[in-house]
Short mmCIF file of C-alpha atoms in Angstrom, two decimals:
data_model
loop_
_atom_site.label_atom_id
_atom_site.label_comp_id
_atom_site.label_asym_id
_atom_site.label_seq_id
_atom_site.Cartn_x
_atom_site.Cartn_y
_atom_site.Cartn_z
CA MET A 122 -49.01 -8.89 24.03
CA SER A 123 -51.97 -8.30 26.70
CA LYS A 124 -52.24 -4.65 27.80
CA LEU A 125 -49.56 -3.96 30.24
CA LYS A 126 -50.48 -2.11 32.40
CA ARG A 127 -43.94 13.98 55.59
CA ARG A 128 -42.53 15.50 55.39
CA SER A 129 -39.96 17.86 53.70
CA LEU A 130 -36.65 15.94 53.08
CA THR A 131 -34.92 16.05 56.66
CA LEU A 132 -32.04 15.46 57.61
CA VAL A 133 -31.33 15.03 60.99
CA THR A 134 -27.62 14.33 61.70
CA LEU A 135 -24.54 14.92 60.81
CA PHE A 136 -24.19 11.84 58.80
CA VAL A 137 -26.86 12.87 56.57
CA VAL A 138 -25.27 15.84 55.54
CA LEU A 139 -22.76 14.28 54.80
CA MET A 140 -24.37 11.48 52.66
CA MET A 141 -25.84 14.61 50.64
CA VAL A 142 -22.46 16.23 50.12
CA ILE A 143 -21.01 12.61 48.90
CA SER A 144 -24.07 11.88 47.19
CA GLY A 145 -23.07 14.52 44.21
CA CYS A 146 -23.50 18.22 46.53
CA GLY A 147 -20.16 19.15 46.34
CA SER A 148 -16.64 19.00 45.03
CA GLN A 149 -13.64 18.84 47.17
CA SER A 150 -14.13 22.78 47.93
CA GLY A 151 -18.10 21.53 48.15
CA SER A 152 -19.64 21.93 45.13
CA THR A 153 -20.19 19.48 42.65
CA LYS A 154 -17.90 19.93 39.44
CA THR A 155 -19.96 20.19 36.31
CA PRO A 156 -18.68 19.35 32.79
CA ASP A 157 -18.91 22.29 30.76
CA THR A 158 -21.60 21.79 28.12
CA PRO A 159 -19.67 21.42 24.52
CA PRO A 160 -21.43 24.18 22.09
CA THR A 161 -23.54 23.34 19.18
CA ALA A 162 -24.93 25.20 15.93
CA ASN A 163 -28.85 24.89 16.89
CA PRO A 164 -29.19 24.18 21.05
CA VAL A 165 -32.38 23.53 23.05
CA SER A 166 -34.01 26.54 23.48
CA GLU A 167 -34.10 27.73 26.82
CA SER A 168 -37.05 29.03 27.22
CA PRO A 169 -39.50 26.68 25.74
CA GLY A 170 -43.23 28.08 26.67
CA THR A 171 -45.71 26.41 28.99
CA PRO A 172 -45.46 22.66 28.64
CA GLN A 173 -48.58 21.29 26.53
CA HIS A 174 -50.27 18.41 27.41
CA GLY A 175 -52.06 15.80 24.28
CA GLY A 176 -49.98 14.19 21.36
CA SER A 177 -47.57 11.51 20.74
CA LEU A 178 -44.16 11.15 20.11
CA THR A 179 -41.74 8.93 18.66
CA VAL A 180 -38.44 8.05 19.53
CA ALA A 181 -35.28 6.26 17.74
CA TYR A 182 -33.22 4.00 20.38
CA VAL A 183 -30.43 1.82 19.84
CA ALA A 184 -31.38 -1.09 21.38
CA ASP A 185 -34.61 -3.11 22.70
CA VAL A 186 -35.19 -3.06 26.64
CA THR A 187 -33.04 -6.37 27.80
CA ASN A 188 -36.22 -7.62 29.95
CA PHE A 189 -38.96 -5.17 31.82
CA ASP A 190 -38.65 -6.69 35.07
CA PRO A 191 -36.01 -4.40 37.08
CA ILE A 192 -34.23 -7.25 38.84
CA LYS A 193 -33.66 -9.21 35.79
CA GLY A 194 -31.91 -6.67 33.01
CA THR A 195 -28.70 -6.59 32.43
CA THR A 196 -27.76 -3.23 30.42
CA GLY A 197 -27.42 0.41 31.10
CA ASN A 198 -29.51 1.11 27.84
CA ASP A 199 -32.16 -0.39 30.12
CA HIS A 200 -33.17 2.69 32.55
CA ALA A 201 -34.70 4.94 29.69
CA LEU A 202 -37.56 2.36 28.66
CA LEU A 203 -37.79 1.43 32.31
CA TRP A 204 -38.50 5.05 34.01
CA PRO A 205 -41.77 5.30 31.76
CA LEU A 206 -43.02 2.66 33.42
CA TYR A 207 -41.23 2.71 37.13
CA ASP A 208 -41.22 5.22 39.39
CA THR A 209 -38.31 5.07 41.65
CA LEU A 210 -38.22 5.65 45.50
CA VAL A 211 -35.57 8.19 45.08
CA LYS A 212 -35.40 10.88 41.94
CA PHE A 213 -31.75 12.53 40.83
CA THR A 214 -30.93 16.13 39.89
CA PRO A 215 -29.16 16.75 36.15
CA ASP A 216 -26.23 16.79 37.89
CA MET A 217 -27.05 13.70 40.16
CA LYS A 218 -28.40 15.13 43.80
CA PRO A 219 -31.13 12.99 45.35
CA LYS A 220 -34.53 14.13 45.32
CA PRO A 221 -37.79 13.09 46.54
CA GLY A 222 -39.30 10.16 44.38
CA LEU A 223 -41.88 7.51 45.86
CA ALA A 224 -40.01 8.09 49.15
CA GLU A 225 -40.88 11.61 49.91
CA SER A 226 -38.13 11.96 52.39
CA TRP A 227 -35.96 10.34 54.19
CA GLU A 228 -33.41 10.31 57.73
CA PHE A 229 -30.68 8.54 59.20
CA PRO A 230 -31.09 7.61 63.15
CA ASP A 231 -27.32 6.29 62.95
CA ASN A 232 -25.33 5.26 60.46
CA THR A 233 -26.68 1.99 59.94
CA THR A 234 -30.18 2.98 59.76
CA ILE A 235 -32.39 4.30 57.45
CA LEU A 236 -35.88 5.63 57.46
CA LEU A 237 -37.90 6.53 54.68
CA HIS A 238 -40.98 8.61 54.57
CA LEU A 239 -43.29 7.13 51.67
CA ARG A 240 -45.83 9.51 49.80
CA GLU A 241 -49.50 9.10 50.24
CA GLY A 242 -52.17 8.10 47.75
CA VAL A 243 -49.61 6.72 45.03
CA LYS A 244 -51.36 3.40 43.13
CA PHE A 245 -49.53 1.16 40.94
CA SER A 246 -51.26 1.23 37.58
CA ASP A 247 -53.33 -1.95 38.16
CA GLY A 248 -54.77 -0.41 40.88
CA SER A 249 -52.91 -1.68 44.18
CA PRO A 250 -51.71 0.49 46.51
CA PHE A 251 -47.92 1.71 47.19
CA ASN A 252 -46.91 0.94 50.76
CA ALA A 253 -44.55 -0.06 52.94
CA GLU A 254 -45.27 -3.38 51.97
CA ALA A 255 -44.70 -3.02 48.50
CA VAL A 256 -41.55 -1.24 49.23
CA LYS A 257 -40.54 -4.35 52.01
CA PHE A 258 -41.44 -6.87 48.97
CA ASN A 259 -39.56 -4.83 46.19
CA ILE A 260 -36.41 -4.57 48.21
CA ASP A 261 -36.07 -8.15 49.44
CA ARG A 262 -36.74 -9.03 45.97
CA VAL A 263 -34.04 -6.85 44.55
CA ASN A 264 -31.15 -8.72 47.07
CA SER A 265 -33.13 -11.88 46.33
CA THR A 266 -31.19 -14.81 44.50
CA ASP A 267 -33.32 -13.91 41.40
CA SER A 268 -31.91 -10.74 40.75
CA GLN A 269 -28.95 -9.24 39.06
CA ILE A 270 -29.12 -5.90 40.85
CA SER A 271 -26.05 -5.80 43.96
CA ASP A 272 -26.72 -2.28 44.74
CA LEU A 273 -28.65 -2.75 48.23
CA LYS A 274 -26.63 -6.16 49.16
CA ASN A 275 -25.92 -3.97 52.36
CA ILE A 276 -29.20 -3.39 53.07
CA GLN A 277 -29.87 -6.40 55.72
CA SER A 278 -33.25 -6.46 56.95
CA VAL A 279 -36.42 -4.24 55.77
CA GLU A 280 -39.15 -3.48 58.49
CA VAL A 281 -42.52 -1.79 58.14
CA VAL A 282 -43.04 0.72 60.64
CA ASP A 283 -46.44 1.37 59.49
CA ASP A 284 -48.20 1.80 56.10
CA LYS A 285 -46.54 4.90 55.38
CA THR A 286 -42.50 4.44 56.59
CA VAL A 287 -40.05 1.76 56.17
CA LYS A 288 -36.90 1.53 57.93
CA LEU A 289 -33.99 -0.06 55.99
CA GLN A 290 -31.40 -1.58 58.60
CA LEU A 291 -27.63 -2.11 56.77
CA SER A 292 -25.03 -4.39 57.78
CA GLN A 293 -22.41 -1.56 57.33
CA PRO A 294 -22.45 2.33 56.96
CA ASP A 295 -23.25 2.56 52.73
CA SER A 296 -22.69 5.51 51.17
CA SER A 297 -24.51 4.82 47.95
CA ILE A 298 -28.01 3.68 49.35
CA ILE A 299 -29.80 6.78 49.00
CA LEU A 300 -28.58 7.22 44.98
CA ALA A 301 -28.85 3.42 44.45
CA LEU A 302 -32.60 3.65 45.33
CA SER A 303 -32.79 5.88 42.38
CA ASP A 304 -31.59 2.94 40.20
CA ARG A 305 -32.95 -0.52 39.21
CA GLY A 306 -33.15 -0.77 42.73
CA GLY A 307 -35.61 1.36 43.68
CA MET A 308 -37.45 0.80 40.63
CA MET A 309 -41.09 -0.18 42.37
CA VAL A 310 -42.79 -3.22 40.98
CA SER A 311 -46.57 -4.30 41.62
CA PRO A 312 -46.22 -6.87 44.11
CA THR A 313 -49.72 -8.06 43.16
CA ALA A 314 -48.70 -8.65 39.33
CA VAL A 315 -45.58 -10.50 40.12
CA LYS A 316 -47.69 -12.76 42.50
CA THR A 317 -50.32 -13.49 39.83
CA HIS A 318 -47.54 -13.41 37.01
CA GLY A 319 -45.02 -15.41 38.34
CA ALA A 320 -41.82 -16.23 36.11
CA ASP A 321 -44.03 -14.62 33.27
CA TYR A 322 -43.97 -11.27 35.21
CA SER A 323 -42.09 -9.20 32.70
CA LEU A 324 -44.77 -9.89 29.97
CA HIS A 325 -47.10 -8.28 31.90
CA PRO A 326 -45.31 -5.50 34.26
CA VAL A 327 -46.99 -2.96 36.31
CA GLY A 328 -45.15 0.00 37.81
CA ALA A 329 -46.32 3.33 39.09
CA GLY A 330 -44.99 5.60 36.44
CA PRO A 331 -46.24 7.78 34.48
CA PHE A 332 -47.17 5.72 31.69
CA ILE A 333 -48.21 2.29 31.49
CA VAL A 334 -46.63 -0.42 28.37
CA THR A 335 -49.36 -1.38 25.46
CA ASN A 336 -47.64 -3.48 23.34
CA HIS A 337 -43.78 -5.12 22.84
CA ILE A 338 -42.35 -6.19 19.52
CA PRO A 339 -39.05 -7.52 20.46
CA ASN A 340 -36.23 -5.61 19.03
CA GLY A 341 -39.31 -3.46 17.10
CA GLU A 342 -41.10 -1.44 18.72
CA ILE A 343 -42.33 -0.49 22.60
CA GLY A 344 -45.79 1.14 23.00
CA TYR A 345 -46.89 3.40 26.00
CA GLU A 346 -50.01 5.48 27.11
CA ALA A 347 -50.33 7.97 29.68
CA ASN A 348 -51.17 6.02 33.11
CA ARG A 349 -54.15 8.72 33.74
CA ASP A 350 -53.97 7.63 37.28
CA TYR A 351 -50.52 8.79 37.79
CA TRP A 352 -49.94 10.63 41.01
CA GLN A 353 -47.70 13.47 40.09
CA LYS A 354 -50.69 15.63 39.07
CA GLY A 355 -50.14 17.30 35.18
CA LEU A 356 -47.47 14.76 34.00
CA PRO A 357 -47.26 13.33 31.62
CA TYR A 358 -47.61 15.55 29.47
CA LEU A 359 -47.91 13.06 25.74
CA ASP A 360 -50.40 10.88 25.35
CA LYS A 361 -48.57 8.51 23.89
CA LEU A 362 -44.91 7.67 23.54
CA THR A 363 -43.65 5.20 20.89
CA VAL A 364 -40.26 3.82 20.90
CA LYS A 365 -38.82 2.36 17.51
CA VAL A 366 -35.75 -0.06 18.08
CA ILE A 367 -32.92 1.52 15.80
CA PRO A 368 -29.53 0.24 16.15
CA ASP A 369 -28.14 1.57 12.78
CA ALA A 370 -26.58 5.36 13.20
CA ASN A 371 -27.65 5.92 9.21
CA SER A 372 -31.24 4.66 9.85
CA GLN A 373 -31.55 6.52 13.11
CA ILE A 374 -30.67 10.12 11.14
CA ASN A 375 -32.88 8.88 8.12
CA ALA A 376 -35.24 8.39 10.26
CA LEU A 377 -35.25 11.94 12.29
CA LYS A 378 -34.72 13.54 9.25
CA THR A 379 -37.48 12.33 7.69
CA GLY A 380 -40.42 12.77 10.63
CA GLN A 381 -40.43 9.22 11.36
CA VAL A 382 -39.06 9.76 14.94
CA ASP A 383 -39.12 13.06 16.78
CA PHE A 384 -36.26 12.18 19.61
CA LEU A 385 -32.65 10.68 19.29
CA PRO A 386 -31.17 10.27 22.70
CA ASN A 387 -27.50 9.80 21.48
CA VAL A 388 -26.08 10.46 18.02
CA GLN A 389 -23.06 9.02 16.65
CA PRO A 390 -20.85 11.54 16.66
CA GLN A 391 -19.66 11.14 12.93
CA MET A 392 -23.66 11.94 12.30
CA VAL A 393 -23.09 15.32 14.52
CA ALA A 394 -22.04 17.64 11.43
CA THR A 395 -25.07 16.75 9.12
CA LEU A 396 -27.66 17.28 11.88
CA LYS A 397 -25.86 20.84 12.42
CA ALA A 398 -27.02 22.31 9.19
CA ASP A 399 -30.71 21.20 9.18
CA ALA A 400 -32.61 23.69 10.76
CA ASN A 401 -35.56 21.27 11.57
CA ILE A 402 -33.59 19.60 14.15
CA VAL A 403 -32.25 20.88 17.08
CA LEU A 404 -29.04 19.31 19.90
CA SER A 405 -28.51 19.16 23.13
CA PRO A 406 -25.12 17.84 23.84
CA THR A 407 -23.23 17.63 27.26
CA ASN A 408 -20.93 15.23 28.41
CA THR A 409 -21.72 12.16 31.24
CA LEU A 410 -20.68 9.38 33.29
CA ALA A 411 -20.46 7.00 30.25
CA LEU A 412 -17.30 5.64 28.87
CA ASN A 413 -16.55 3.24 26.77
CA MET A 414 -14.57 0.24 27.98
CA ILE A 415 -13.27 -3.47 26.94
CA TYR A 416 -14.84 -6.01 29.27
CA LEU A 417 -12.01 -9.30 30.05
CA ARG A 418 -13.24 -12.51 31.21
CA THR A 419 -10.39 -13.16 34.03
CA ASP A 420 -11.50 -16.71 34.52
CA ALA A 421 -10.52 -18.01 31.09
CA PRO A 422 -7.36 -17.55 28.88
CA PRO A 423 -5.79 -15.43 28.23
CA PHE A 424 -6.98 -13.30 30.62
CA ASN A 425 -6.35 -15.48 33.53
CA ASP A 426 -2.94 -14.08 33.31
CA LYS A 427 -2.48 -10.58 34.13
CA ALA A 428 0.71 -10.07 31.62
CA ALA A 429 -2.02 -10.49 28.64
CA ARG A 430 -4.83 -8.08 30.54
CA LEU A 431 -2.39 -5.38 31.13
CA ALA A 432 -0.67 -5.91 27.58
CA VAL A 433 -4.17 -4.96 26.39
CA LEU A 434 -4.23 -1.98 28.86
CA TYR A 435 -0.75 -0.52 27.32
CA GLY A 436 -1.35 -1.95 23.80
CA ILE A 437 -4.03 0.74 23.38
CA ASN A 438 -3.57 3.80 21.12
CA ARG A 439 -6.74 5.76 22.76
CA GLN A 440 -6.72 9.01 20.85
CA GLN A 441 -5.99 7.25 17.63
CA LEU A 442 -9.33 5.61 18.58
CA ILE A 443 -11.11 8.89 18.99
CA ASP A 444 -9.64 10.65 16.17
CA ALA A 445 -10.50 7.88 13.67
CA ILE A 446 -13.68 6.32 15.28
CA ASN A 447 -15.05 10.02 16.85
CA PHE A 448 -13.95 12.35 14.44
CA GLY A 449 -11.64 13.76 17.14
CA GLN A 450 -14.55 14.40 19.67
CA GLY A 451 -14.24 12.73 23.19
CA THR A 452 -11.21 12.32 25.97
CA VAL A 453 -9.01 9.81 27.01
CA ALA A 454 -10.02 7.44 29.77
CA VAL A 455 -7.96 4.83 32.49
CA GLN A 456 -10.20 4.89 34.76
CA PRO A 457 -13.80 4.27 35.10
CA PHE A 458 -14.67 8.01 36.47
CA PRO A 459 -14.49 11.30 33.67
CA LYS A 460 -12.01 13.97 34.02
CA ASP A 461 -13.74 17.29 36.36
CA TYR A 462 -15.77 14.52 38.07
CA TRP A 463 -15.18 14.66 41.70
CA ALA A 464 -14.04 10.83 41.71
CA HIS A 465 -11.50 11.53 38.95
CA ASP A 466 -8.02 11.36 39.92
CA ASP A 467 -5.53 13.34 37.69
CA SER A 468 -2.43 11.48 38.76
CA ILE A 469 -3.70 8.42 37.16
CA ASN A 470 -1.95 7.79 34.01
CA ILE A 471 -1.48 4.79 31.45
CA PRO A 472 0.38 5.56 28.60
CA TYR A 473 0.03 4.02 25.16
CA ASP A 474 3.32 1.97 25.15
CA PRO A 475 3.38 -0.85 22.64
CA GLU A 476 7.09 -1.87 23.75
CA LYS A 477 5.55 -2.19 27.61
CA SER A 478 3.08 -4.73 26.02
CA LYS A 479 5.28 -6.73 24.24
CA GLN A 480 7.73 -6.96 26.92
CA LEU A 481 5.04 -8.11 29.42
CA LEU A 482 4.08 -11.19 27.02
CA LYS A 483 8.04 -12.14 26.34
CA ASP A 484 8.48 -11.90 30.45
CA ALA A 485 5.73 -13.89 31.08
CA GLY A 486 6.49 -16.54 28.52
CA LEU A 487 3.34 -16.08 26.56
CA SER A 488 3.56 -16.34 22.96
CA ASN A 489 0.61 -16.81 20.00
CA VAL A 490 -1.62 -14.76 22.52
CA SER A 491 -5.43 -14.35 20.99
CA PHE A 492 -8.83 -13.68 22.01
CA THR A 493 -12.24 -13.16 20.21
CA LEU A 494 -13.80 -9.82 20.59
CA THR A 495 -17.63 -9.45 20.98
CA THR A 496 -19.30 -6.09 19.50
CA TYR A 497 -22.12 -5.52 17.64
CA PRO A 498 -23.31 -5.44 14.23
CA ILE A 499 -23.63 -1.38 13.93
CA GLU A 500 -21.20 0.63 12.09
CA TRP A 501 -19.32 2.73 14.71
CA TRP A 502 -19.08 -0.68 17.07
CA THR A 503 -17.61 -2.84 14.15
CA ARG A 504 -15.38 0.04 13.50
CA LEU A 505 -13.59 0.41 16.86
CA ALA A 506 -13.32 -2.86 17.27
CA ASN A 507 -11.38 -3.30 14.18
CA GLY A 508 -9.35 -0.42 15.18
CA ILE A 509 -8.24 -2.08 18.72
CA LYS A 510 -7.97 -5.63 16.73
CA GLY A 511 -5.32 -3.37 14.82
CA GLN A 512 -3.78 -1.82 17.69
CA LEU A 513 -3.27 -5.09 19.50
CA GLU A 514 -2.11 -7.08 16.88
CA GLU A 515 0.93 -4.50 16.19
CA VAL A 516 2.39 -5.68 19.61
CA GLY A 517 1.65 -9.53 19.01
CA ILE A 518 -1.89 -10.35 20.10
CA ASN A 519 -4.34 -11.58 17.97
CA VAL A 520 -7.91 -10.62 17.88
CA THR A 521 -11.21 -12.24 16.17
CA ILE A 522 -14.30 -10.04 15.63
CA LYS A 523 -17.60 -11.88 16.60
CA THR A 524 -20.72 -9.49 16.12
CA LEU A 525 -24.17 -10.09 17.76
CA GLU A 526 -27.00 -8.03 18.43
CA PRO A 527 -26.21 -6.15 21.51
CA ASN A 528 -28.65 -7.77 24.12
CA ALA A 529 -27.50 -10.92 23.11
CA ALA A 530 -23.76 -9.37 22.97
CA VAL A 531 -24.48 -8.93 26.37
CA GLN A 532 -25.63 -11.91 27.58
CA SER A 533 -23.15 -13.96 25.78
CA PHE A 534 -20.49 -12.29 27.80
CA LEU A 535 -21.91 -11.93 30.90
CA GLY A 536 -24.31 -14.24 31.05
CA ASP A 537 -23.81 -17.40 29.04
CA LYS A 538 -20.08 -16.42 29.74
CA GLU A 539 -19.66 -17.77 26.33
CA THR A 540 -16.87 -15.03 24.86
CA ASN A 541 -13.74 -13.90 26.82
CA ALA A 542 -13.87 -10.12 25.79
CA LEU A 543 -16.44 -7.17 24.79
CA THR A 544 -16.32 -3.68 23.95
CA GLY A 545 -19.52 -1.90 24.88
CA ASN A 546 -20.05 1.34 27.09
CA TRP A 547 -20.25 1.75 31.25
CA SER A 548 -23.47 4.08 31.12
CA GLY A 549 -22.43 5.35 34.52
CA ARG A 550 -24.29 4.70 37.84
CA PRO A 551 -25.74 7.73 40.19
CA ASP A 552 -23.21 7.36 42.82
CA PRO A 553 -19.39 6.46 42.36
CA GLN A 554 -19.62 3.29 44.76
CA MET A 555 -22.18 1.75 42.67
CA THR A 556 -19.82 1.66 39.20
CA ILE A 557 -16.92 0.54 41.80
CA ALA A 558 -18.75 -1.87 43.21
CA SER A 559 -20.62 -3.12 39.81
CA LEU A 560 -17.21 -2.85 37.85
CA TYR A 561 -14.41 -4.62 40.47
CA GLY A 562 -16.64 -6.17 43.23
CA LYS A 563 -16.22 -10.27 43.03
CA ASP A 564 -19.56 -10.78 43.39
CA SER A 565 -21.02 -8.47 40.95
CA TYR A 566 -22.85 -9.74 37.78
CA TYR A 567 -20.53 -7.15 35.50
CA ASN A 568 -17.59 -9.07 36.98
CA PRO A 569 -17.89 -12.35 35.29
CA GLY A 570 -14.33 -13.91 36.11
CA LYS A 571 -14.80 -12.95 39.69
CA ALA A 572 -11.50 -11.08 39.32
CA THR A 573 -10.59 -9.28 43.00
CA THR A 574 -7.49 -9.19 45.55
CA PRO A 575 -8.00 -8.69 49.67
CA GLU A 576 -6.75 -5.13 48.99
CA LEU A 577 -9.60 -4.30 46.27
CA GLU A 578 -12.08 -5.90 48.57
CA SER A 579 -11.17 -3.97 51.83
CA LEU A 580 -10.95 -0.97 49.50
CA ILE A 581 -14.81 -1.39 48.14
CA LYS A 582 -15.68 -2.05 51.56
CA GLU A 583 -13.91 1.34 53.17
CA ALA A 584 -15.16 3.38 50.47
CA ALA A 585 -18.80 2.39 51.14
CA ALA A 586 -18.64 2.82 54.70
CA THR A 587 -16.87 6.33 54.46
CA THR A 588 -18.96 9.86 54.02
CA ASP A 589 -16.26 12.57 53.31
CA GLN A 590 -15.98 13.00 49.63
CA ASN A 591 -12.37 14.01 50.14
CA GLN A 592 -11.79 10.71 51.65
CA ARG A 593 -13.92 8.81 49.38
CA ALA A 594 -11.60 10.44 45.94
CA GLU A 595 -8.63 9.13 47.81
CA LEU A 596 -10.68 5.50 48.51
CA TYR A 597 -11.38 5.23 45.06
CA LYS A 598 -7.73 6.86 43.30
CA LYS A 599 -6.15 3.66 45.09
CA THR A 600 -9.19 1.61 43.71
CA VAL A 601 -8.42 2.42 40.63
CA ASN A 602 -4.45 1.67 41.02
CA THR A 603 -5.32 -1.44 42.23
CA SER A 604 -8.00 -3.01 39.74
CA VAL A 605 -7.04 -0.93 36.36
CA VAL A 606 -3.41 0.19 36.57
CA GLU A 607 -2.19 -3.00 38.47
CA ASN A 608 -4.10 -5.61 37.14
CA ALA A 609 -6.07 -4.74 34.43
CA PHE A 610 -9.68 -6.61 35.13
CA SER A 611 -11.25 -4.37 32.58
CA ILE A 612 -9.91 -1.74 29.93
CA PRO A 613 -11.06 1.80 30.12
CA THR A 614 -10.90 3.46 26.45
CA PHE A 615 -12.19 6.63 26.28
CA SER A 616 -15.22 8.80 27.25
CA GLN A 617 -17.80 11.89 24.59
CA PRO A 618 -19.82 14.00 24.40
CA MET A 619 -23.47 12.70 24.22
CA THR A 620 -25.86 14.81 21.56
CA ALA A 621 -29.25 14.21 21.68
CA ALA A 622 -31.46 15.11 18.61
CA MET A 623 -34.91 16.39 18.15
CA ASN A 624 -37.77 18.02 15.81
CA LYS A 625 -38.24 21.74 16.80
CA LYS A 626 -41.51 20.77 17.95
CA VAL A 627 -40.07 18.37 20.95
CA GLN A 628 -39.82 20.56 24.26
CA GLY A 629 -38.71 19.89 28.08
CA PHE A 630 -35.49 17.78 27.86
CA GLU A 631 -33.33 17.94 30.30
CA PRO A 632 -29.73 16.43 29.77
CA ASN A 633 -28.71 14.79 33.06
CA LEU A 634 -24.70 13.86 33.94
CA LEU A 635 -25.83 9.87 33.88
CA GLY A 636 -26.78 10.35 30.18
CA LYS A 637 -29.94 9.02 30.16
CA ALA A 638 -32.74 10.60 28.79
CA ILE A 639 -35.95 10.48 31.12
CA PHE A 640 -39.01 10.60 28.49
CA SER A 641 -41.69 11.82 31.18
CA SER A 642 -40.74 15.26 31.00
CA LEU A 643 -41.17 15.68 27.02
CA TRP A 644 -43.76 17.26 25.39
CA VAL A 645 -44.82 18.12 22.05
CA GLU A 646 -45.71 21.72 20.39
CA GLN A 647 -49.51 21.16 19.59
CA LYS A 648 -50.30 23.08 16.06
#
């Protein structure tokens, strides 16, 4: 593959203050409830010293990027592989508060208008300027029919006010927009590169981030090197970054222990104990917004029948899966927000009730119910799929397991719609509205069956227009009751701590509530 190459933050109205609160500044009392970090035997040093420049680092990663074009990617695994290349308009703190990115500040003249004030002196790595025209190009592209992203659909128009100012006009108030600009929708690609390469842009990606891509072997390796013209002086620290795609957990651990790789963003739970005993390895565990889900095709048998979906919902023994698959590490999940997160509601409960599952099928006249569950050819995932299979067969639902490489599995379910169930992770989103709209919005890419109800659509719209965090939490409670408890459009199963592991020479890692590694802050101690 060819070389892939003003103010201070001002909130001028009460709406702005409220927007900051709902974006993660507070729990119901006004401060974010950040989950406690699980203890570890050999934690990251709290005083890593002064960052050093130079050197290289190799990362083991579970899957390849689905697409180097941000608007075309399909999985949450992509973010860590795209951030080195693409800076976003807005960035986030570890506890998911918005902070300046390529947009140096923003303001809200009213509740449907956002003014973005752009950072000066920024260029894409191909030398073309980052300016208001580039932002308009990108956001219009995000909202085009070529895009998989729905997070910015409430942006009705984008106006270039001047070279460093962009006006976003919303079709309705949307409390998620600022943090949505820290996600794929805010990743800025070079308009020049897109116009030059057209349909082949993903083979020649260009951003304004700290690295450029130098080589890509699909499902094998991605090579990055430092962008020497990066706008943030002093970054990146590394000269080179290499990502090796290693799906198998045992192979990841062996590569880390033998020095073939230096950093592993997410250790499978069954592997944590063996790393705790290794004095050369540092562990960094944290709770995140990610959780495991069973995704269902609601427009095809058997899940076009609500009774079949509810039978699965009550037929899953979540704690048993945690004990068997995760060695007891994790928390039962019956909603898309983890415990202790402000959008979580403790009153929502879905008990394991196999007798209820059987009765639901009987009352609906359903017999010989069967479906194919797609998963990945990775030991942890196949064990999980087999655990689900065994539990559901006890209530009279036959499950056939189909394994596909991760990106192919997602494409088969979401893109090609060839399979009717998928077990996978929901990686979380910077703002809870993005999660709700992505999982349950009728036009979302992640809702392939377009499952919805009039009440659900009304709740999603109302939550987007609400700025008070307490009111938002109440609306999300109603949304989860409608989408999960009453209709089982998808099946949450459990959440689990995410543990990063690294060689002792690796410094600068900062975990975040989103649970996605940011490589640009990493540096290595030089001997």
